[in-house]
PDB file of C-alpha atoms in Angstrom:
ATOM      1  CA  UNK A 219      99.293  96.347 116.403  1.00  0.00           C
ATOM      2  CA  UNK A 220      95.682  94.562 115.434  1.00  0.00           C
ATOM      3  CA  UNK A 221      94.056  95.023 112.512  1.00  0.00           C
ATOM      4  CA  UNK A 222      90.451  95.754 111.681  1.00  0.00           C
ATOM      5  CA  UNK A 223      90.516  95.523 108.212  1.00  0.00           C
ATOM      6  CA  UNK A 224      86.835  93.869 108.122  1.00  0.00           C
ATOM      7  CA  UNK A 225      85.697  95.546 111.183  1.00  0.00           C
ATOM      8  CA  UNK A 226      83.480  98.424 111.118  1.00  0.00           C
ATOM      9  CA  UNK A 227      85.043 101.851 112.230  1.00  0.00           C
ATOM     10  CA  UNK A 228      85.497 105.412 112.442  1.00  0.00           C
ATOM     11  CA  UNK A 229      86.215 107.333 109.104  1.00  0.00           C
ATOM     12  CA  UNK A 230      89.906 108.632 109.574  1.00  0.00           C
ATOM     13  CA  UNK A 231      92.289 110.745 107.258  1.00  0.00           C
ATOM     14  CA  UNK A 232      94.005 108.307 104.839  1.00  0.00           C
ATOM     15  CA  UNK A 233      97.663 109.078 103.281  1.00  0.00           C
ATOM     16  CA  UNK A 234      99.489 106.902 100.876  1.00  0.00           C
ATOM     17  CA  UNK A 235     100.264 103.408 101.028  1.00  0.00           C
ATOM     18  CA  UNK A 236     102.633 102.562 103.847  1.00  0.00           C
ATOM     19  CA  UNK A 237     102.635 102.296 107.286  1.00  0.00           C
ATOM     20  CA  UNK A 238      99.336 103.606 109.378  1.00  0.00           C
ATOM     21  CA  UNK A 239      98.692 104.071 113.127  1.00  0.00           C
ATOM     22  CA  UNK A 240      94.857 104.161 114.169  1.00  0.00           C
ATOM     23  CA  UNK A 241      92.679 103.842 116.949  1.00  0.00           C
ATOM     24  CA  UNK A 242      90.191 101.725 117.692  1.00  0.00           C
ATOM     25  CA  UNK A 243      86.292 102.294 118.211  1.00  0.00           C
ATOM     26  CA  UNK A 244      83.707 100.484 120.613  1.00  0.00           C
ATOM     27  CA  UNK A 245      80.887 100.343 118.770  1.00  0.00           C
ATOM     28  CA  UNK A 246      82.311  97.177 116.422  1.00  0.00           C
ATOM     29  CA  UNK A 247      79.720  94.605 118.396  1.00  0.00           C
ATOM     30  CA  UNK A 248      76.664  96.843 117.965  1.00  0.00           C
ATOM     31  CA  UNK A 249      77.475  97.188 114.381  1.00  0.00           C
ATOM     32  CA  UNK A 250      78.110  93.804 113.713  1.00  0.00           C
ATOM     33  CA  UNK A 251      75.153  92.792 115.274  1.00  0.00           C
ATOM     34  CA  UNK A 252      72.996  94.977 113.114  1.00  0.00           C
ATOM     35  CA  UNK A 253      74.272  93.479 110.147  1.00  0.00           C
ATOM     36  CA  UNK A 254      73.991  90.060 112.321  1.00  0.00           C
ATOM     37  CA  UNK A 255      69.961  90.666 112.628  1.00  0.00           C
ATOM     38  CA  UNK A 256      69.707  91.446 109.227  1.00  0.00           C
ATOM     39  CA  UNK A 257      71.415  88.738 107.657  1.00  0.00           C
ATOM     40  CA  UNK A 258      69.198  86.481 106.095  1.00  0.00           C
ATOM     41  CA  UNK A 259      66.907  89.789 104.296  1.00  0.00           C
ATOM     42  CA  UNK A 260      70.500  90.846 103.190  1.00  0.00           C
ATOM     43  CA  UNK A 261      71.240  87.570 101.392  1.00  0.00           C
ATOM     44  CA  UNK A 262      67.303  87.756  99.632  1.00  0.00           C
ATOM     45  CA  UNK A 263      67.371  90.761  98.708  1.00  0.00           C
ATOM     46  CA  UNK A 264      70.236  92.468  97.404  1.00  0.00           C
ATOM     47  CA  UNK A 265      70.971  92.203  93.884  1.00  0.00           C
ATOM     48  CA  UNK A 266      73.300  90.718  91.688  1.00  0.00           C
ATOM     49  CA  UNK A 267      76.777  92.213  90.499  1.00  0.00           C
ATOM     50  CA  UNK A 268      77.227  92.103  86.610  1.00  0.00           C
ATOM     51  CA  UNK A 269      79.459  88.989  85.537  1.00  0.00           C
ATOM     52  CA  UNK A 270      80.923  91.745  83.266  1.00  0.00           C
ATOM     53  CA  UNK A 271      82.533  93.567  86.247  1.00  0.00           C
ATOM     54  CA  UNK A 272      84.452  90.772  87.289  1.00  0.00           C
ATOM     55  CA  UNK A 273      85.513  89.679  83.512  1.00  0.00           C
ATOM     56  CA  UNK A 274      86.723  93.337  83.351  1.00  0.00           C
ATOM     57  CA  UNK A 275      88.654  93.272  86.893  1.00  0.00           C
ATOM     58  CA  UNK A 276      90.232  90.132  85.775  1.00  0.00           C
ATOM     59  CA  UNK A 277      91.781  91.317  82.852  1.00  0.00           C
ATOM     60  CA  UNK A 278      93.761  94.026  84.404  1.00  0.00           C
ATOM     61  CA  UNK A 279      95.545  91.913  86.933  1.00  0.00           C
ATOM     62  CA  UNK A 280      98.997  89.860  85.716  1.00  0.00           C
ATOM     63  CA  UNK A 281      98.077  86.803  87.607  1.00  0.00           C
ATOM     64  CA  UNK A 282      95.034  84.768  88.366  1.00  0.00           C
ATOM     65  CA  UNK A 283      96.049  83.165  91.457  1.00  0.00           C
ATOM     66  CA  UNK A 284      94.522  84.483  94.928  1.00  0.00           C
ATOM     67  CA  UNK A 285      91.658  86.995  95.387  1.00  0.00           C
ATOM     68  CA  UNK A 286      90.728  88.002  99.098  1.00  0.00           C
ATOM     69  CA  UNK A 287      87.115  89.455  98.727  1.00  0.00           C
ATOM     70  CA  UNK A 288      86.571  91.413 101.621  1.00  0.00           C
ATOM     71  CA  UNK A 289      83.300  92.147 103.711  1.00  0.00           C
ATOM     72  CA  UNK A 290      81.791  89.262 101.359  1.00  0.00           C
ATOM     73  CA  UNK A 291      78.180  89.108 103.455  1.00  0.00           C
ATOM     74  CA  UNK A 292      77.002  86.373 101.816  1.00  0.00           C
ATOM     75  CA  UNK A 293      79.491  85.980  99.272  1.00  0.00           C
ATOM     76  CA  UNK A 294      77.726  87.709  96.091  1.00  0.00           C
ATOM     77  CA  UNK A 295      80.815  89.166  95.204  1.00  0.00           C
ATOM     78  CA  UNK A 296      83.128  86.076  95.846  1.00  0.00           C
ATOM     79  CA  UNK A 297      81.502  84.141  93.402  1.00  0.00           C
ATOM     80  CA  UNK A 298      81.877  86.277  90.713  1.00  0.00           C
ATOM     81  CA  UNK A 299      85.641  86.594  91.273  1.00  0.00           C
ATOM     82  CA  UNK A 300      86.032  82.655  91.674  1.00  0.00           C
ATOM     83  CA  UNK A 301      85.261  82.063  87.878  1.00  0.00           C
ATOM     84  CA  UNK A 302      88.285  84.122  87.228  1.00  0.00           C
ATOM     85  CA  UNK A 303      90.696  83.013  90.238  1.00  0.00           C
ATOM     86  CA  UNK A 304      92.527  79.990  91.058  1.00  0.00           C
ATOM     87  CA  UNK A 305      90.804  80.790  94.940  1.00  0.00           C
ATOM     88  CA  UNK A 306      89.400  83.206  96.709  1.00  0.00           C
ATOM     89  CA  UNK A 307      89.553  84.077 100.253  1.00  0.00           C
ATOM     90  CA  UNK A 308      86.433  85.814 101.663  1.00  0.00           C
ATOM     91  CA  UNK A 309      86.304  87.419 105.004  1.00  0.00           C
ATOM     92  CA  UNK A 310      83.856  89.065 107.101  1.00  0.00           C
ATOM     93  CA  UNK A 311      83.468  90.527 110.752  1.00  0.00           C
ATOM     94  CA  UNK A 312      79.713  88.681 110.632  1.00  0.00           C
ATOM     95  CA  UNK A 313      79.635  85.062 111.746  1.00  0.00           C
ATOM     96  CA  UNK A 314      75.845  84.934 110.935  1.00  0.00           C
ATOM     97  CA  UNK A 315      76.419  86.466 107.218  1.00  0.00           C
ATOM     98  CA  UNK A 316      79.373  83.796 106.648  1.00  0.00           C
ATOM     99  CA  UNK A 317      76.205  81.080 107.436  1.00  0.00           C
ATOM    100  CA  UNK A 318      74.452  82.376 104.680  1.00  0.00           C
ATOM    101  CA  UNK A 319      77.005  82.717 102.390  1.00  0.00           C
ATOM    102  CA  UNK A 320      76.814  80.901  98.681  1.00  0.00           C
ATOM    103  CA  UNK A 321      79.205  77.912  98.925  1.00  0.00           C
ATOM    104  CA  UNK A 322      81.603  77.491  96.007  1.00  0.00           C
ATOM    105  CA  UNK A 323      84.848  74.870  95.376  1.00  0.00           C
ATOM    106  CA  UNK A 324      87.289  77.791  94.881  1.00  0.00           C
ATOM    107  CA  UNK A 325      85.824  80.248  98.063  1.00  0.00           C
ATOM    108  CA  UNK A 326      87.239  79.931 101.636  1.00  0.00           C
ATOM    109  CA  UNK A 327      85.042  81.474 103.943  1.00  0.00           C
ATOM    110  CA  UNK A 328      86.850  82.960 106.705  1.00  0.00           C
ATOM    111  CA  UNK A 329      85.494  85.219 110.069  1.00  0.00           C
ATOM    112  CA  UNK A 330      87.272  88.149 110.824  1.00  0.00           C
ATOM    113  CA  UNK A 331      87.260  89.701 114.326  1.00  0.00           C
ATOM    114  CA  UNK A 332      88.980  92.880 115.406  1.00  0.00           C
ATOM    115  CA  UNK A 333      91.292  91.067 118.090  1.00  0.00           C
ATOM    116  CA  UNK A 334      92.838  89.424 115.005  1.00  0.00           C
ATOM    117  CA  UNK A 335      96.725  90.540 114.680  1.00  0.00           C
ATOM    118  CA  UNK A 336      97.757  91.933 111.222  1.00  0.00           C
ATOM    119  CA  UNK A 337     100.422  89.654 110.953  1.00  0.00           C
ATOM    120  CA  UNK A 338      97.929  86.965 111.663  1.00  0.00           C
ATOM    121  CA  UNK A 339      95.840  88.215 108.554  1.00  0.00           C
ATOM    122  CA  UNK A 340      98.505  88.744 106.006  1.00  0.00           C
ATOM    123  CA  UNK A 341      99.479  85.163 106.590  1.00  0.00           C
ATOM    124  CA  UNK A 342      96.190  84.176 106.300  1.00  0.00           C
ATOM    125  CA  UNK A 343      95.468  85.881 102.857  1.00  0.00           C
ATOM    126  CA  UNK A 344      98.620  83.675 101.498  1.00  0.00           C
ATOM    127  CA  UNK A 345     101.876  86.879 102.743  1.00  0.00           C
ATOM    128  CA  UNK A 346     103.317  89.492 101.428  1.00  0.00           C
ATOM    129  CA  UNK A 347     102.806  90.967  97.491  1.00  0.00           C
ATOM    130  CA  UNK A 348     100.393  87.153  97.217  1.00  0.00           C
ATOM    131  CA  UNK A 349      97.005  88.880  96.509  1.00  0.00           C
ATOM    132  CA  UNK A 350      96.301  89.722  92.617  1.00  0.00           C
ATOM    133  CA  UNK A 351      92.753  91.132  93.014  1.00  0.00           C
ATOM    134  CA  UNK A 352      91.409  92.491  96.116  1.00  0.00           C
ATOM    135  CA  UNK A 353      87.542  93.611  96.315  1.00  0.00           C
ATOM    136  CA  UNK A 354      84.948  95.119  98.641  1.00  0.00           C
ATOM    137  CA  UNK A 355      81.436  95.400  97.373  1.00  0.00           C
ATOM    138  CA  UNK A 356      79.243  97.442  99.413  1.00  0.00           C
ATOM    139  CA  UNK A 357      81.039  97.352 102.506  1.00  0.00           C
ATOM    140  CA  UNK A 358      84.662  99.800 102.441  1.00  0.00           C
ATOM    141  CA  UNK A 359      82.810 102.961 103.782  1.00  0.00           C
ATOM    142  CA  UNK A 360      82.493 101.057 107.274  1.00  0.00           C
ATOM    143  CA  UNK A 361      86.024  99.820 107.465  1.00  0.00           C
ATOM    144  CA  UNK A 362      88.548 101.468 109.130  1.00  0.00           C
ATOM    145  CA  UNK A 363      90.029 102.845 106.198  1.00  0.00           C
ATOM    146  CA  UNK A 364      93.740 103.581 107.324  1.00  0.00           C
ATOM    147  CA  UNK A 365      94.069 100.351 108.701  1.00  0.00           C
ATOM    148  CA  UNK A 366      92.637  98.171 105.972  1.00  0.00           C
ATOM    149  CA  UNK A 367      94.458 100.006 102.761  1.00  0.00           C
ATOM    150  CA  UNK A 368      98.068  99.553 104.833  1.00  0.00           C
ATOM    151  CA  UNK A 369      97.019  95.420 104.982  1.00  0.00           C
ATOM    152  CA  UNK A 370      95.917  96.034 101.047  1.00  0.00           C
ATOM    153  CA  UNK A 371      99.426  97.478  99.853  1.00  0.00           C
ATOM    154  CA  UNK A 372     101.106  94.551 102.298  1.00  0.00           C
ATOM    155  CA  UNK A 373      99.352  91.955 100.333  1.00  0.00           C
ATOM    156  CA  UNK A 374      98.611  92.957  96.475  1.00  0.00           C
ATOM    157  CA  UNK A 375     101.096  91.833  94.504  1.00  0.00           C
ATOM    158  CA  UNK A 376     103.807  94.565  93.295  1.00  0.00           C
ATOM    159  CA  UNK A 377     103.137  94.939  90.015  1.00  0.00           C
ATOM    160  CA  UNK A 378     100.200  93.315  88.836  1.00  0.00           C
ATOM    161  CA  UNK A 379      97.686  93.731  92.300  1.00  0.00           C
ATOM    162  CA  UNK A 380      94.749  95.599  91.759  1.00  0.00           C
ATOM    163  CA  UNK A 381      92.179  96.576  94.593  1.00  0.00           C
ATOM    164  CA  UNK A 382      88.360  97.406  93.483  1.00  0.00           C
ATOM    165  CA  UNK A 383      85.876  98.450  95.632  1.00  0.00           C
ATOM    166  CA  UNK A 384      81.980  99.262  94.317  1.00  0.00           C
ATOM    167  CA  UNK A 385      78.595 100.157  95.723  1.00  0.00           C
ATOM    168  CA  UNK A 386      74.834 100.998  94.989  1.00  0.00           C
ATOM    169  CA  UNK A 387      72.827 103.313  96.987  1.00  0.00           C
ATOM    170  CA  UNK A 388      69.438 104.411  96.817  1.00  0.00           C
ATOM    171  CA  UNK A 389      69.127 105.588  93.123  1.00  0.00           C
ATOM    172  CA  UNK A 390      67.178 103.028  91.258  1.00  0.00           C
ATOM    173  CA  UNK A 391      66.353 103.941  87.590  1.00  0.00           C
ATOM    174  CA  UNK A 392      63.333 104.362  86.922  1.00  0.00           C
ATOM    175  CA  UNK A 393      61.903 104.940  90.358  1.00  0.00           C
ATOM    176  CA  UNK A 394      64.518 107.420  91.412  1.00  0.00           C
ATOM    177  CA  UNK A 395      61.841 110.258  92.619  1.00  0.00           C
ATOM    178  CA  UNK A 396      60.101 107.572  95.138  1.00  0.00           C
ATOM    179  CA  UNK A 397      63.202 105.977  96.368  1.00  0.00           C
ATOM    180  CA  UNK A 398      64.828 109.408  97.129  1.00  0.00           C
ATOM    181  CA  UNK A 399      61.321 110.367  99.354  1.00  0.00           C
ATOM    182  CA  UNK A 400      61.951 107.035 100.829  1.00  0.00           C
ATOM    183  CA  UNK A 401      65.763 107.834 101.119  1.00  0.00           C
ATOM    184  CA  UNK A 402      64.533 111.351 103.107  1.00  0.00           C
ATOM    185  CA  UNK A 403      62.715 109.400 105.675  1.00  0.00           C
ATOM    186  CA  UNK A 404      65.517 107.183 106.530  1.00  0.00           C
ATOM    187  CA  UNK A 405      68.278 110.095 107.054  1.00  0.00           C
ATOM    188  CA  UNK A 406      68.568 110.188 110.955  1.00  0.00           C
ATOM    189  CA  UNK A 407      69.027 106.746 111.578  1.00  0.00           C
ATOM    190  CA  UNK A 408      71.703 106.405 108.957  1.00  0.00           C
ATOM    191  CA  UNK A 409      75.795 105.646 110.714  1.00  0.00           C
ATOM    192  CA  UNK A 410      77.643 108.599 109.343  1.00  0.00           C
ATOM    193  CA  UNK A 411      79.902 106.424 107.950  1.00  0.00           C
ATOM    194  CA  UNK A 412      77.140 105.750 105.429  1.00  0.00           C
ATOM    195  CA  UNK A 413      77.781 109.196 103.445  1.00  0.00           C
ATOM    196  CA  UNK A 414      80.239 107.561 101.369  1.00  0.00           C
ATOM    197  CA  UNK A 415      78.013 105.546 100.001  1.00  0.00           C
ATOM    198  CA  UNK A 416      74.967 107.655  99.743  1.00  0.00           C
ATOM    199  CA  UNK A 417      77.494 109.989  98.147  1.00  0.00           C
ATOM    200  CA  UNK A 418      78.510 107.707  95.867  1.00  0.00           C
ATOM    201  CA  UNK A 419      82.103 107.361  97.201  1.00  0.00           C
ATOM    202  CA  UNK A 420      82.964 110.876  95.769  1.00  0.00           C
ATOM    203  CA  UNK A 421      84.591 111.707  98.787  1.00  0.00           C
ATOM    204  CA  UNK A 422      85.767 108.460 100.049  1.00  0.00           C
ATOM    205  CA  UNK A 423      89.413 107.932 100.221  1.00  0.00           C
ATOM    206  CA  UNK A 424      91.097 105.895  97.544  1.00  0.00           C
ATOM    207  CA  UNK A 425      95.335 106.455  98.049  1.00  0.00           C
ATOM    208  CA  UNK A 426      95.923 103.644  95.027  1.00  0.00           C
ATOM    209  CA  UNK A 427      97.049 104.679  90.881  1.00  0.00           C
ATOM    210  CA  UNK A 428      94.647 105.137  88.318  1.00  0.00           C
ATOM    211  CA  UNK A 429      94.328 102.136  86.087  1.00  0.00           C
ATOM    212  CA  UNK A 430      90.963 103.718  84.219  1.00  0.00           C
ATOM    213  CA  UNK A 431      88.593 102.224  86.129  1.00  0.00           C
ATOM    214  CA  UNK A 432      86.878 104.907  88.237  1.00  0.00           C
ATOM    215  CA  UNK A 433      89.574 106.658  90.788  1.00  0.00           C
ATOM    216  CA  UNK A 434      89.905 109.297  94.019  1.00  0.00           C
ATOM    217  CA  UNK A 435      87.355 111.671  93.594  1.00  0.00           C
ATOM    218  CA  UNK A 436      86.088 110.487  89.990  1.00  0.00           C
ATOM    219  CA  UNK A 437      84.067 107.198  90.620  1.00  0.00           C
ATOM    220  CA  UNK A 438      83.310 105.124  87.516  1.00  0.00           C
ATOM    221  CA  UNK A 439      79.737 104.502  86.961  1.00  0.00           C
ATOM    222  CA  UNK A 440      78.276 101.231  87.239  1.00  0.00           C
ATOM    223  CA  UNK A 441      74.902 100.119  86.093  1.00  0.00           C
ATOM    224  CA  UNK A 442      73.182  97.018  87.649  1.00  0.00           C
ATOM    225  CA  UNK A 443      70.180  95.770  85.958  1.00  0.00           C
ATOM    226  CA  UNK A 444      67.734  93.632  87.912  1.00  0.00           C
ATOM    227  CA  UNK A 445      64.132  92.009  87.516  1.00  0.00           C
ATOM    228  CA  UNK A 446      62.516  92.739  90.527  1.00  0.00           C
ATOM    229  CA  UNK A 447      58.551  92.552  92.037  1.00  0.00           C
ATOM    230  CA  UNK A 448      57.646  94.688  94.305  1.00  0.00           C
ATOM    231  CA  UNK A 449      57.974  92.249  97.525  1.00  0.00           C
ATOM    232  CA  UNK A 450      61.480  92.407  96.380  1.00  0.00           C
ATOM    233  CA  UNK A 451      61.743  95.922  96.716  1.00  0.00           C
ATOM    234  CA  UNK A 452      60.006  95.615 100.269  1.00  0.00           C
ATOM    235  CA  UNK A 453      63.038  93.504 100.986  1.00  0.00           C
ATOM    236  CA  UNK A 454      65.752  95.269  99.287  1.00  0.00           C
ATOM    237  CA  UNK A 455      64.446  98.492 101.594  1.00  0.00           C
ATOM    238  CA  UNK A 456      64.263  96.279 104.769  1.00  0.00           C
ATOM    239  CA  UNK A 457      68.058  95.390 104.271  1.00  0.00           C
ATOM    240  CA  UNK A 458      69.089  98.991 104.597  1.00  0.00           C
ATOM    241  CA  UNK A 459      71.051  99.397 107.623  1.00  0.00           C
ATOM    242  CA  UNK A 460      69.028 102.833 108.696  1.00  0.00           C
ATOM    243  CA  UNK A 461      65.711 100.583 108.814  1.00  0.00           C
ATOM    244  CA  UNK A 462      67.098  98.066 110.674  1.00  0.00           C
ATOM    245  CA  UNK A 463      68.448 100.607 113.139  1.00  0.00           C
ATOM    246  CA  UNK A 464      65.624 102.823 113.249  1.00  0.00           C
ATOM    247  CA  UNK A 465      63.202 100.097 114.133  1.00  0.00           C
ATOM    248  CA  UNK A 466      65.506  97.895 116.962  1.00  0.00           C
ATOM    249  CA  UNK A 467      66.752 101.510 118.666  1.00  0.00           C
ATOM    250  CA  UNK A 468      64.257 104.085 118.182  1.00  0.00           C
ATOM    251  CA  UNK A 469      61.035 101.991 117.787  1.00  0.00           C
ATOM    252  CA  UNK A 470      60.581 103.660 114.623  1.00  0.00           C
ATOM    253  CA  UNK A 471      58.803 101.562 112.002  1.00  0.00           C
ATOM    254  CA  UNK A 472      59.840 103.139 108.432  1.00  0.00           C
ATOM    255  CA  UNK A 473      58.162 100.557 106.804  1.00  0.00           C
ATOM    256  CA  UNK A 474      54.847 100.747 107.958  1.00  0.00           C
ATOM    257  CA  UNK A 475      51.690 100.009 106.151  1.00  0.00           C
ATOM    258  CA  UNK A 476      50.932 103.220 105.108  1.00  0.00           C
ATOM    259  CA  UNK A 477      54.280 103.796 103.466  1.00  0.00           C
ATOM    260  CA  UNK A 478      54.263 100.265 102.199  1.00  0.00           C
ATOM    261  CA  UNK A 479      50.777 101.217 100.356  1.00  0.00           C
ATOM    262  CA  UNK A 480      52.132 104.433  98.989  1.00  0.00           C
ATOM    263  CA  UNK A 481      55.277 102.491  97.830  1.00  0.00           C
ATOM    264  CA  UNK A 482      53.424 100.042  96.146  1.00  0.00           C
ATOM    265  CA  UNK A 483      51.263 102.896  94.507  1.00  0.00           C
ATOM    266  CA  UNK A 484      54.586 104.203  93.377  1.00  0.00           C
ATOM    267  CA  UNK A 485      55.594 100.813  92.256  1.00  0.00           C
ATOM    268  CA  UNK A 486      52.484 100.487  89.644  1.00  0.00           C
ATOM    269  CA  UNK A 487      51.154  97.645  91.683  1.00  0.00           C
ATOM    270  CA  UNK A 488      52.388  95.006  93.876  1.00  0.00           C
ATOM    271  CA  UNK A 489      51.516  92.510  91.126  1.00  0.00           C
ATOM    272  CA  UNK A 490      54.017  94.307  89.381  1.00  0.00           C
ATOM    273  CA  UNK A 491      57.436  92.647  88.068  1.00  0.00           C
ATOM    274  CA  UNK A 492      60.007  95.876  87.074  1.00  0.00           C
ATOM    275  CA  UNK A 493      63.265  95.591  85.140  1.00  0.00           C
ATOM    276  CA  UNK A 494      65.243  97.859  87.575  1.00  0.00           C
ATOM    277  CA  UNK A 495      68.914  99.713  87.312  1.00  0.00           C
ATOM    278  CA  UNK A 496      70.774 100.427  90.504  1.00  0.00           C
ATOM    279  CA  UNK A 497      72.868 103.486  89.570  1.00  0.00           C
ATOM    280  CA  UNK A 498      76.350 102.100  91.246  1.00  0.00           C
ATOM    281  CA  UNK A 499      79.736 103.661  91.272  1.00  0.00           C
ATOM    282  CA  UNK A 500      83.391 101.714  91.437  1.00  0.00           C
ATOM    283  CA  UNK A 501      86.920 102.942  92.346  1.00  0.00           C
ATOM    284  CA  UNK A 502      89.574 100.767  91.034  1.00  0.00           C
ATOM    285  CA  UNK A 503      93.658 100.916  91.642  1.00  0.00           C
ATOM    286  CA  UNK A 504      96.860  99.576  92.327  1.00  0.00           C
ATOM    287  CA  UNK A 505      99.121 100.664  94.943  1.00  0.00           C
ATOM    288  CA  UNK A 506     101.770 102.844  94.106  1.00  0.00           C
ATOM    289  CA  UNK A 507     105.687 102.617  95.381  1.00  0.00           C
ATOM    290  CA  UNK A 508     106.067 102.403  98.780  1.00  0.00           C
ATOM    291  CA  UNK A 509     108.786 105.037 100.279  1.00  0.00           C
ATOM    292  CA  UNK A 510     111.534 101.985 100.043  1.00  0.00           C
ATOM    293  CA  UNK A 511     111.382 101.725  96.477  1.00  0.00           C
TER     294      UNK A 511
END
């Protein structure tokens, strides 16, 4: 059986930790290729994760000695959990994100395809029960979720593993009311696998134990304050996967000059430098006792 753990796929019904059977989708090269194409914007534009988050995560694992950071992009996440790790493994289905990703001493890059055996990626990640922190920023709602929480509970450590995943959507204090008329004109050309996030991963799947950090159903909040200009925000809103798509298969150009000008009215000016928040959520857990124990 193959897993697709950092492959993009098709939401599924998720039980508790053990084992899973799933299919497999054929849209895993078109999707990776959008996020291919979009790459370098991605790695300009998207802001950083508070060092607190990781200081926090940290603390509530027993050991500090291997963190597998999953979907890293360009490795914005990865960093932040190297200052607390002995090493970090980073994977992602995107060769071209990998290229852009932030080198540091205690981050191994790694690509991920879906022809990749689970066996193959377990070992890979260090075995059984070796992971003490695994994380997903902005990327769980396209994974196959079955497939990747059964290689989670393989590898977390038992006790002591702890598996955190976070994102942002398009609530941005305090421009909320133009980013959600932005959001409207962007909601056909979004994947459906997207609602988690612009949900705010109320209703995404989470089959790990409470540890007080945002759980199944009950997201934690998660405030992200930025500086950003207004050619930032340009970017941050080219990024989005719905632009991208809208433009390369409908021809659709959501960005046009005439929006742009009634963003940057919105803004205050394009001169404009804004201290922004992006209103983010986190689920955080640990896997529970498998039926053998």
């Amino acid at each position: 059986m193959r897993s697709k753990s950092d492959a993009i796929a098709r939401r599924t019904q998720v039980g508790q930790c053990g084992p899973f059977h799933w299919g497999f989708p054929g849209d895993l090269d078109q999707m990776a290729g959008l996020f291919t194409e979009q790459a370098a914007v991605y790695a300009a534009a998207r802001p950083a994760y508070p060092k607190d988050l990781f200081a926090k995560l940290s603390a509530l694992t027993a050991h500090h000695r291997r963190a597998w950071d999953v979907g890293t992009g360009n490795g914005q996440a990865a960093i932040g959990v190297a200052e607390h790790y002995d090493s970090v493994v980073a994977t992602d289905a995107s060769v071209e994100q990998l290229r852009h990703a932030t080198p540091h001493p205690r981050v191994r890059y790694l690509h991920t395809s879906d022809a990749l055996p689970e066996d193959d990626l377990v070992a890979m990640l260090g075995g059984e029960a070796s992971v003490d922190l695994i994380t997903v920023a902005l990327a769980v709602h396209w994974f196959d979720l079955p497939a990747f929480y059964g290689v989670a509970c393989r590898v977390l450590r038992r006790p002591g593993g702890v598996i955190a995943v976070w994102g942002y959507n398009y609530r941005m204090s305090p421009v909320e009311d133009m980013m959600a008329r932005f959001f409207d004109t962007t909601l056909p050309y979004w994947d459906p696998r997207a609602r988690y996030c612009t949900d705010g991963y109320r209703d995404l799947p989470f089959p790990f134990e409470d540890i007080g950090l945002g759980k199944e159903g009950e997201p934690a909040s998660l405030d992200m304050e930025q500086e950003m200009s207004f050619e930032g925000l340009i970017g941050v809103l080219r990024s989005w996967s719905a632009v991208t798509t809208a433009k390369q298969q409908q021809g659709v150009d959501l960005l046009g000059e005439r929006v742009v000008k009634e963003l940057e009215e919105g803004w205050g000016g394009a001169s404009l430098v804004r201290k922004v928040t992006y209103k983010g959520f986190l689920l955080a857990g640990t896997p529970g006792p498998t039926a053998d124990e």
